[in-house]
Amino acid sequence: MATFDLEPVARQSTAELIADRLRIAIMRGALEPGEQLGEADLAAKFDVSRGPVREAMQRLVSEGLLHSIRHRGIFVIELTVDDIEDVYRSRAAIERGVLERILEGRCEATYAALGPSIEMMRAAADKGDAAAVSDADQQFHEVLVQSSESPRLVRAARTLLIETRMCLGALQTTYDDLHEQVTEHETLRDAIGAGQLELAYTLLSEHMSDAVTRLRHQREATSGTPGTAS
């Protein structure tokens, strides 16, 4: 009988699973900005001991999605307009690096990989489902970053993409016409597929700048005060 060198299968720990659930809850607004999280309450909801919950919360504190206030507790972060601009500025830098990696020889594979996200986005736009469009939008950028095959770029982008979704709040999107959101991503995908480096850079930069402008206007309209967060 042949023998093989087998490595242990990696499994997510309980703390990792809880951290994933909390990330999703923060991203989708189930845990609202500024909301306080309690170890005992979360442990009861997840039906686990407080140890894994504490570890999961500390992971999210280190990622910047939660913050700890001495003698008060741990809270979901709240994003100001300055934070929003910083999120998109950071994303633009990371995703430009992603494009550099992709355009070294991964154009065709990335073009194909982005197809399902575009189809999901278009189908959701046809139904007028803004939340589903945002889900597909996020998936598009996750796939884009993963296509770089750079673990560090993937890791750096993860929290920023969650913060991006948090920026949208309950509105889920800043586009009046959801199909415009689809078209922007289709155009970027086409530039990547054609290996048009400078065009892809320009489209990405315009996409990020436009998003900041839209979100700033949204926040100002919600708060009634220019330049402040709601």
PDB file of C-alpha atoms in Angstrom, residues 106 141 161 211:
ATOM      1  CA  ARG A 106      -3.718  37.387 -15.298  1.00  0.00           C
ATOM      2  CA  HIS A 141     -14.050  43.723  -5.756  1.00  0.00           C
ATOM      3  CA  LEU A 161     -14.395  46.280   1.887  1.00  0.00           C
ATOM      4  CA  ALA A 211     -18.096  56.912  -4.642  1.00  0.00           C
TER       5      ALA A 211
END
